[in-house]
XYZ file of C-alpha atoms in Angstrom:
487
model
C -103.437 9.334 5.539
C -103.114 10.448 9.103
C -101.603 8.867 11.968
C -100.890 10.069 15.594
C -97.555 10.002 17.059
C -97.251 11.117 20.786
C -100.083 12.797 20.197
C -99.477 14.473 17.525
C -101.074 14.195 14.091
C -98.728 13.213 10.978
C -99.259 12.786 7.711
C -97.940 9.813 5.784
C -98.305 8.235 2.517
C -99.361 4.288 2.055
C -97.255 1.682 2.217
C -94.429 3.560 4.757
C -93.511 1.801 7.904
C -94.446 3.182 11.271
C -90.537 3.086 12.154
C -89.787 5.407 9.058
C -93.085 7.387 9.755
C -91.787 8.162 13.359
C -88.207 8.409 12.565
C -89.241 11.230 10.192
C -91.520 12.917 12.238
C -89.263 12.497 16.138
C -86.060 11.502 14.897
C -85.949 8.782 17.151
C -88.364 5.380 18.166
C -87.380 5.066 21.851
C -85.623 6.122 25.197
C -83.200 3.575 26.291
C -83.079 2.119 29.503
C -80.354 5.125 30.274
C -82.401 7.454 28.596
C -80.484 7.960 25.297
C -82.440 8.799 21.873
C -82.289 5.829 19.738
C -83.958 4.892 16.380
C -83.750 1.470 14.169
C -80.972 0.360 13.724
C -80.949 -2.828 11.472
C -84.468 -2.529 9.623
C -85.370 -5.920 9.799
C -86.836 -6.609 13.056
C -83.564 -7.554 14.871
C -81.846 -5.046 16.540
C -85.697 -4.002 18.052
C -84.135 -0.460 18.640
C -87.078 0.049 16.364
C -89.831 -0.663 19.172
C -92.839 1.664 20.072
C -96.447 1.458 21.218
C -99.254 0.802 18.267
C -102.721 1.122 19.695
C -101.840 0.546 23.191
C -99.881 -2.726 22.164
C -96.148 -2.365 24.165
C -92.878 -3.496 22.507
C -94.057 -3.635 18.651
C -91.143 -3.973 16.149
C -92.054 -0.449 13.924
C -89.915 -1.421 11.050
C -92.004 -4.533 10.726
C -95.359 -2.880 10.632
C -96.337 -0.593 7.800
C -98.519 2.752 9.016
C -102.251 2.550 8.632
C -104.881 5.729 8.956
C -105.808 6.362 12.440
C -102.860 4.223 14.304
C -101.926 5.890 17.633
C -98.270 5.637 18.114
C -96.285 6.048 21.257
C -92.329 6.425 22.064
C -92.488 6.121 25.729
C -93.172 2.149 27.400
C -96.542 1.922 28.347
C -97.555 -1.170 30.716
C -99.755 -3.585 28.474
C -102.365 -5.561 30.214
C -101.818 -9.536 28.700
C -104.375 -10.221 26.700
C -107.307 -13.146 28.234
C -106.913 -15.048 25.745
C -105.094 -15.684 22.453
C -105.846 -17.487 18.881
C -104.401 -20.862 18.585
C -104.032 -22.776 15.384
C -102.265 -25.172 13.880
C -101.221 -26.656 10.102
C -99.234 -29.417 8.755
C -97.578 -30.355 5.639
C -95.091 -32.556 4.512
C -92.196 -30.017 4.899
C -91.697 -26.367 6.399
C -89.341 -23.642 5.592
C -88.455 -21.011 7.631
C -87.185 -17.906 5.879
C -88.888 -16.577 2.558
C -85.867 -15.024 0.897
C -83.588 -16.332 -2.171
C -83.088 -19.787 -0.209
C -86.912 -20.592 1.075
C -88.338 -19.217 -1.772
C -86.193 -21.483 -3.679
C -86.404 -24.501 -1.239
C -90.392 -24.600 -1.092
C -90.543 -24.387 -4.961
C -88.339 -27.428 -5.043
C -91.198 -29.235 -2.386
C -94.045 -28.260 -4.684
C -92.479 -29.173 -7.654
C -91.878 -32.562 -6.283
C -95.250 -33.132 -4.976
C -94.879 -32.962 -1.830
C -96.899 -30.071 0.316
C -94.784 -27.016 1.774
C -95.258 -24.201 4.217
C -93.115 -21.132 4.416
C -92.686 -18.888 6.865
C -91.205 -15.496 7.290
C -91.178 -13.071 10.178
C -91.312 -9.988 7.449
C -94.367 -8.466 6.049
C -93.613 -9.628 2.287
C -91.704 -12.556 0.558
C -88.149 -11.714 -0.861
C -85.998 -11.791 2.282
C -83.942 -8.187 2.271
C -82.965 -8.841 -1.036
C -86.172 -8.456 -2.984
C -87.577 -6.764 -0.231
C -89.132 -4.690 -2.638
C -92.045 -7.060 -3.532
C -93.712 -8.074 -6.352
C -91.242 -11.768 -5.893
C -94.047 -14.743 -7.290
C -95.119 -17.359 -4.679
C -96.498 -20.676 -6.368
C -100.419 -20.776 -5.225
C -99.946 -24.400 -4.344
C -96.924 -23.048 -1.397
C -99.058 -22.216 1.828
C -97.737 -18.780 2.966
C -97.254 -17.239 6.342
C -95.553 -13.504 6.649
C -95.975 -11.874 9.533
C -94.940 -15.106 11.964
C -91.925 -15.778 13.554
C -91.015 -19.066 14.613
C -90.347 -18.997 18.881
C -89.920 -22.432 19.968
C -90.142 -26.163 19.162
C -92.678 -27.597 21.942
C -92.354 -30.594 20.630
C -89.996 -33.287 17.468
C -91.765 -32.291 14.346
C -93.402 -29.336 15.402
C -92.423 -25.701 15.782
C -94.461 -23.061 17.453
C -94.569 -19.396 15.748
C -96.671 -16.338 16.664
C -98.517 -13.775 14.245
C -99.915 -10.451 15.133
C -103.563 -12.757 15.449
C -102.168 -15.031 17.529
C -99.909 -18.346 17.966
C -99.710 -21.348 15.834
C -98.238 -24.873 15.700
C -96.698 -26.439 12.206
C -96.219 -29.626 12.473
C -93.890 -31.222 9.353
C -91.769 -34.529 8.233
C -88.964 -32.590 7.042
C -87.882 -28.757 7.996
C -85.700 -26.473 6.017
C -84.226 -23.905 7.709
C -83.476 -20.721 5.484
C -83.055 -18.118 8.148
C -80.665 -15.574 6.213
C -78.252 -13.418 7.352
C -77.846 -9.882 9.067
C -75.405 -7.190 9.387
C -72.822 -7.259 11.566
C -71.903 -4.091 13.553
C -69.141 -3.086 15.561
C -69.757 -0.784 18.394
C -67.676 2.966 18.143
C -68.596 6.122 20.270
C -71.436 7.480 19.319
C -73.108 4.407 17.034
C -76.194 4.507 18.878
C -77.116 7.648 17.893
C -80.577 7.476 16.037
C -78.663 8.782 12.707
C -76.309 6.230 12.611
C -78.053 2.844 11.155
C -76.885 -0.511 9.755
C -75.804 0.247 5.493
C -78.648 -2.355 4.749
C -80.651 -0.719 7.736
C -80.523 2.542 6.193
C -81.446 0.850 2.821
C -84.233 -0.990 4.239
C -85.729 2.319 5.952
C -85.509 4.207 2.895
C -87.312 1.623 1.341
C -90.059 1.597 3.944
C -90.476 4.800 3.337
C -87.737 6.910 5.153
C -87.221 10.424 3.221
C -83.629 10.135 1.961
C -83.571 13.065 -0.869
C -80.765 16.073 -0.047
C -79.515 14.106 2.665
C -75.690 13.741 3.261
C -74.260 10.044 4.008
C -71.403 8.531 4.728
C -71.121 4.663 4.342
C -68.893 2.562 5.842
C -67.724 -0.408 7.205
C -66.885 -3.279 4.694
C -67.884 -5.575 2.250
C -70.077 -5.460 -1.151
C -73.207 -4.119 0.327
C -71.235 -0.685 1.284
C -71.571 0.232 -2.882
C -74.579 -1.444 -3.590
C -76.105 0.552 -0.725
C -74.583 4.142 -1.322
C -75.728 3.535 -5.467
C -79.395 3.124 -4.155
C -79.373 5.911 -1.579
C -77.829 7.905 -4.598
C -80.391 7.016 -6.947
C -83.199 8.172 -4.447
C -81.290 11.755 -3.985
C -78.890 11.305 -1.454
C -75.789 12.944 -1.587
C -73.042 10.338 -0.570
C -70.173 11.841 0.845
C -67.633 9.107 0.721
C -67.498 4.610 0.921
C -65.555 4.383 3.756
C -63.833 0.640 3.918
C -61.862 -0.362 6.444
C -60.058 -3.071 4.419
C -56.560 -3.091 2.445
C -57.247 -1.412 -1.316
C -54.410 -4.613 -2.505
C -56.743 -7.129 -1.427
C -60.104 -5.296 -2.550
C -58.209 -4.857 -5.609
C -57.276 -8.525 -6.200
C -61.057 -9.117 -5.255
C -62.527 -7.310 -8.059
C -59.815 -8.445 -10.327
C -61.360 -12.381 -9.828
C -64.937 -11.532 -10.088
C -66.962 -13.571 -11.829
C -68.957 -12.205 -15.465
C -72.284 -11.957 -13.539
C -70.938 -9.751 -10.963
C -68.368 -7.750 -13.251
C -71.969 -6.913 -15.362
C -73.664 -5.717 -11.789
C -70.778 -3.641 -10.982
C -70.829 -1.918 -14.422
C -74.784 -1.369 -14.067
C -74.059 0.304 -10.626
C -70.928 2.066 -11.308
C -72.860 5.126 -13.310
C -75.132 5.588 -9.896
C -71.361 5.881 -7.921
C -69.611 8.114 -10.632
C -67.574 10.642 -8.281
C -68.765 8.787 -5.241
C -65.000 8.896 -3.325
C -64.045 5.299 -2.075
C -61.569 4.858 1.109
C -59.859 1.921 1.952
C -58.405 1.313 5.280
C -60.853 3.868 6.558
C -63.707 3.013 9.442
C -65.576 5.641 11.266
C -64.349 6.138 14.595
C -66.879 8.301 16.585
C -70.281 9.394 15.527
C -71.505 12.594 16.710
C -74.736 14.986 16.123
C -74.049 16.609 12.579
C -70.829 14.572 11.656
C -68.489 11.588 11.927
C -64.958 11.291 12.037
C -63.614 8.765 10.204
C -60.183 6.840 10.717
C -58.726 7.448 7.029
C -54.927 5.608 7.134
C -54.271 6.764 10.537
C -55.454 9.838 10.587
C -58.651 11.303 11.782
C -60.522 13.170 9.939
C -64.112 14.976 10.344
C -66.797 14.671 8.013
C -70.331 16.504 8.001
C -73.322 14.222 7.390
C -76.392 13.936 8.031
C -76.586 9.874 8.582
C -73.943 7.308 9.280
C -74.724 3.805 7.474
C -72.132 1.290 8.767
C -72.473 -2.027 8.743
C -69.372 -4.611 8.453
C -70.128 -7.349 6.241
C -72.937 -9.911 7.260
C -73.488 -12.609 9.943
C -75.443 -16.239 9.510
C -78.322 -16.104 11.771
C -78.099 -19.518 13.014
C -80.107 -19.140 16.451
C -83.313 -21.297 15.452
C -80.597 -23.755 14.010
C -78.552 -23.791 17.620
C -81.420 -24.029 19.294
C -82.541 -27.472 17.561
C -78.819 -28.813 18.092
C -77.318 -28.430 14.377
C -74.056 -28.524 14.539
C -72.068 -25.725 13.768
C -68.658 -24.488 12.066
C -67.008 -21.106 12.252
C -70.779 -19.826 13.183
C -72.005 -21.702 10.024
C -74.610 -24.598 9.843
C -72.843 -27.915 8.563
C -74.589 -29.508 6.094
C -73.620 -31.859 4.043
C -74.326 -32.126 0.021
C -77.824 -32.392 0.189
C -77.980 -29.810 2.504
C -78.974 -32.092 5.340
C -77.701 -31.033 9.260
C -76.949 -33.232 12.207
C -80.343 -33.404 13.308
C -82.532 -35.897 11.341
C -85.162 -34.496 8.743
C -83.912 -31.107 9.021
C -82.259 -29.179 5.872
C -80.251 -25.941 5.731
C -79.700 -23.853 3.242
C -78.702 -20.299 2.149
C -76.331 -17.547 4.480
C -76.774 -19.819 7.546
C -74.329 -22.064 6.059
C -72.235 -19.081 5.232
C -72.337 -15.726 3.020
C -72.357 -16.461 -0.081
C -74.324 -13.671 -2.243
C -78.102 -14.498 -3.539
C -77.137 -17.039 -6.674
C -75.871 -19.298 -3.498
C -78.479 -19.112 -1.600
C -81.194 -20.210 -4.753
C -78.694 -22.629 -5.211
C -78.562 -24.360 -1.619
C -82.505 -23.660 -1.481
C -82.965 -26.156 -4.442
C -81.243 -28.440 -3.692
C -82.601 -28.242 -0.019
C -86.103 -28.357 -1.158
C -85.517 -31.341 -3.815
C -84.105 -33.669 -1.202
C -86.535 -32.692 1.385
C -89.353 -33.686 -1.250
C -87.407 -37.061 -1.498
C -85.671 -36.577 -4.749
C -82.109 -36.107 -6.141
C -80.835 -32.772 -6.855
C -78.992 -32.294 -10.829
C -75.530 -32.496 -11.279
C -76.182 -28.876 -13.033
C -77.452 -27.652 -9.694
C -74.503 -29.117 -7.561
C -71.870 -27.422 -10.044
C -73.043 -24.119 -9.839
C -73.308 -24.478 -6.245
C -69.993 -25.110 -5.574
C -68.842 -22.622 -8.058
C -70.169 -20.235 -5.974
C -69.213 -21.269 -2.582
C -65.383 -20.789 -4.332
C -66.675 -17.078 -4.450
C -68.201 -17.178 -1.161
C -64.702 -17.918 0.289
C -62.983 -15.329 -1.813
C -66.374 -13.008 -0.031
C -64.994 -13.823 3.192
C -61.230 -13.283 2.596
C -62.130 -9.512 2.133
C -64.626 -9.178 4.494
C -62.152 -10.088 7.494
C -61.927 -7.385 10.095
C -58.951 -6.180 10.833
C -57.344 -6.573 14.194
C -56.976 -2.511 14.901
C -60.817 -2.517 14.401
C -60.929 -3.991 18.078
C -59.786 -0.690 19.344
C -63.084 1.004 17.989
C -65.190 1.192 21.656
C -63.828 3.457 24.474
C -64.762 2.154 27.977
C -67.459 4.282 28.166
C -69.073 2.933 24.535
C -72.314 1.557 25.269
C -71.945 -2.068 23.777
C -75.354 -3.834 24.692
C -77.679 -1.713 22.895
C -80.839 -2.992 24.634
C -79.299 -2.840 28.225
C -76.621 -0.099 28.152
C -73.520 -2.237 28.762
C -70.528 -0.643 28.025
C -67.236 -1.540 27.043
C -65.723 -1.160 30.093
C -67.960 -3.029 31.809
C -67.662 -5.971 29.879
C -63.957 -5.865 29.995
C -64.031 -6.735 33.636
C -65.947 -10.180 33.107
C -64.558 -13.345 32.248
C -66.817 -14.530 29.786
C -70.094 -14.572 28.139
C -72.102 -16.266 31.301
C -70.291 -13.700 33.428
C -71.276 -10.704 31.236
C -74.785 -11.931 31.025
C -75.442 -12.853 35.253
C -73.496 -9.518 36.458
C -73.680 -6.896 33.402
C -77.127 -8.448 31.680
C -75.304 -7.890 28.747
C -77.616 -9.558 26.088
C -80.317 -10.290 28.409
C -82.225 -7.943 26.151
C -85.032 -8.320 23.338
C -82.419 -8.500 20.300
C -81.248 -11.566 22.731
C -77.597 -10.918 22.063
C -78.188 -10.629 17.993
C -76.497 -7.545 17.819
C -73.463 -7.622 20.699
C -72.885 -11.136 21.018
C -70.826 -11.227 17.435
C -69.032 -7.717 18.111
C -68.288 -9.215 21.750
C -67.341 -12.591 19.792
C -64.683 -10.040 17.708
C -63.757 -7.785 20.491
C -63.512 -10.136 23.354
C -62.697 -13.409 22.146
C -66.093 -14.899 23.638
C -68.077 -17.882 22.269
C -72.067 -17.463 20.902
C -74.218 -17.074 23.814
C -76.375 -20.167 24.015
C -79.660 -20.292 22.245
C -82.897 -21.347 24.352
C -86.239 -20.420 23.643
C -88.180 -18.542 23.082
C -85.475 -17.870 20.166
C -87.425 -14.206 19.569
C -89.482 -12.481 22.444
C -92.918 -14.320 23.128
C -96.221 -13.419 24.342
C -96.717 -15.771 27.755
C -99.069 -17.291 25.458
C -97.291 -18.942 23.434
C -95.928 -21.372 26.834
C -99.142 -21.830 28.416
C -100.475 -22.837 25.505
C -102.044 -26.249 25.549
C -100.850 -27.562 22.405
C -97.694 -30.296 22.472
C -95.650 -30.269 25.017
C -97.245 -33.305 26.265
């Protein structure tokens, strides 16, 4: 099928995203508010680096969309006149979850299974989280689904407001189970905004939306287990990886994978045949980015390596924002919960990476047990074993994921840190704090709303989370002059 990008025609093939369609065909998605190139970054409707025109609609997340025949696609802002008037609906059942991966999916089988009627949302255009991104995951019939909708605000106790490309709706619930996920973390280094240099589970996620990956040389790096998992799928679609690059200690990776549990001993052995020869570099982290290349930090010493993409991504962060934003009380950036998964706030549940990183058997785990006492039930003694026998490897997950200290000297002053405003590094230094950064540099005053520098400025600067307030994603003006419950 055909689409047009800038005007100009390009072919594509079904199912392919519109940010992998024009990534391939302009190697980039946007001019930043400096004018710099850029292209996605995270590939799941985060980072919005991704953002183009579609059919005269401004500001549309292209990694969220997939291409259809005739769309007219522009990289340059165009001023969008508001729409007169938009759908409003609303639904109800006796429990909500936000989030369809591992954890919702999990959590509204649990509701169903105890009689009780669920909803799930998710802001991506399939079930399965990034995970199973894939598709194909099962949904029980009797689980009312909504993809495509992302939850904005909460206009009123027992009711949260979402938007979908038709329009805005209200779900009203008794009981709310909040299964948001995670997302990458990334540090910022000279040249990381370069439209070649993604997120390790960005450039996973593109490829998988479509993003032509065959002959191409790539360097991954950063840190934790996604780095392998990542350059063993990239391999198996024809990349050519040049080299792991991890930034952390090869004794403590080593005493890692020496305490591994059987499950994940038998995934590393199924990968290791995609990663035979694959080079792997501990205390190595890329330290600038450049067209053609990157030149990596390797013990010290710098050393330049010819690629064609960068995927770096250092470990993963909760996203807890929709959490914060109803008051749940938080812990080292987690959700706390207690053991049926219950938060602070009365009648709402939390389950999965927003209570920390834990790998995918957690998050089912959590998600049961979530959805069974949200449906007014017990959950099994099985269930609460194997949960916390793998929040023991969760913390062991976390013990080699820290960052080390020297990775704070990554940015130079002139490193552009805010991605959706151009702050730099040296700008930033001279404030005080967040609230400082945001009034005088409008450092995360952007559309990512601080997603992506708020935790490197959390690492680099010793600041606290920016506070959440909604609209917790960008929001048509709709969705506040609606009529519906603020009353």
């Amino acid at each position: 099928m055909v689409i047009t990008v800038d005007g100009q025609p390009v072919e594509v093939q079904r199912g392919v995203s519109v940010a992998a369609a024009v990534s391939a065909a302009k190697g980039y998605t946007r001019r930043s508010v400096c004018g710099e190139a850029r292209g996605p970054l995270c590939g799941m409707g985060i980072c919005f680096e991704c953002r183009v025109t579609i059919d005269g609609h401004a500001q549309q997340r292209s990694c969220q969309i997939p291409a259809a025949a005739g769309m007219q696609i522009a990289t340059e802002v165009v001023i969008e006149r508001p729409a007169a008037s938009v759908g409003h609906g609303r639904r109800a059942a006796d429990v909500v979850v936000v989030g369809a991966g591992p954890a919702g999916l999990a959590a509204a089988t649990a509701v169903v299974r105890g009689g009780q009627r669920a909803i799930l949302i998710d802001d991506n255009p399939a079930v399965g989280g990034q995970i199973w991104r894939a598709g194909g995951v099962p949904v029980a019939p009797s689980i009312e689904l909504h993809c495509q909708t992302r939850v904005v605000d909460q206009p009123a106790p027992g009711v949260l407001r979402a938007e979908n490309p038709d329009g805005i709706i209200d779900f009203s619930y008794r009981k709310l189970v909040l299964a948001t996920g995670a997302r990458e973390r990334f540090l910022p280094f000279p040249g990381w905004t370069l439209p070649r240099v993604l997120g390790a589970g960005g450039l996973q996620a593109m490829v998988k939306a479509g993003l032509p990956i065959a002959g191409k040389r790539v360097v991954v790096a950063g840190t934790g287990p996604l780095l392998p998992l990542v350059a063993a799928y990239l391999r198996q679609h024809g990349a050519k990886i040049i080299a792991i690059a991890e930034q952390q200690q090869a004794p403590l990776l080593m005493k890692f994978l020496s305490a591994l549990p059987p499950k994940k001993i038998l995934e590393l052995m199924k990968m290791a045949p995609a990663l035979a020869g694959v080079p792997v570099w501990s205390s190595t982290w890329p330290a600038e980015a450049y067209a053609g290349g990157v030149t990596l930090n390797r013990w010290g010493k710098l050393k330049k390596i010819a690629c064609d993409y960068v995927a770096c991504g250092f470990h993963l962060i909760p996203n807890t924002e929709l959490a914060r934003m109803l008051g749940c009380a938080m812990q080292n950036g987690c959700v706390v919960v207690n053991e049926r998964q219950e938060t602070n706030v009365a009648d709402v549940y939390c389950a999965g990476e927003p209570t920390g990183v834990g790998g995918v058997e957690l998050a089912e785990a959590e998600g049961a047990i979530a959805g069974t006492a949200a449906a007014g039930q017990g959950p099994s003694k099985k269930l609460l074993k194997q949960r916390e026998r793998y929040r023991r490897f969760a913390d062991r997950l976390d013990e080699v994921c820290a960052l080390r200290p020297e990775l704070r000297d990554l940015p130079r002053a002139d490193t552009v840190v805010c991605r959706c405003e151009d702050v730099t590094y040296g700008q930033l230094t001279a404030q005080p704090d967040t609230r400082a950064a945001k009034l005088l540099t409008r450092c995360g005053m952007g559309p990512c709303q601080a997603r992506v520098c708020g935790p490197a400025c959390e690492f680099l600067l010793g600041w606290s989370a920016p506070a959440v307030r909604p609209p917790v994603f960008p929001a048509r003006v709709a969705a506040f002059s609606a009529s519906a419950s603020r009353e």
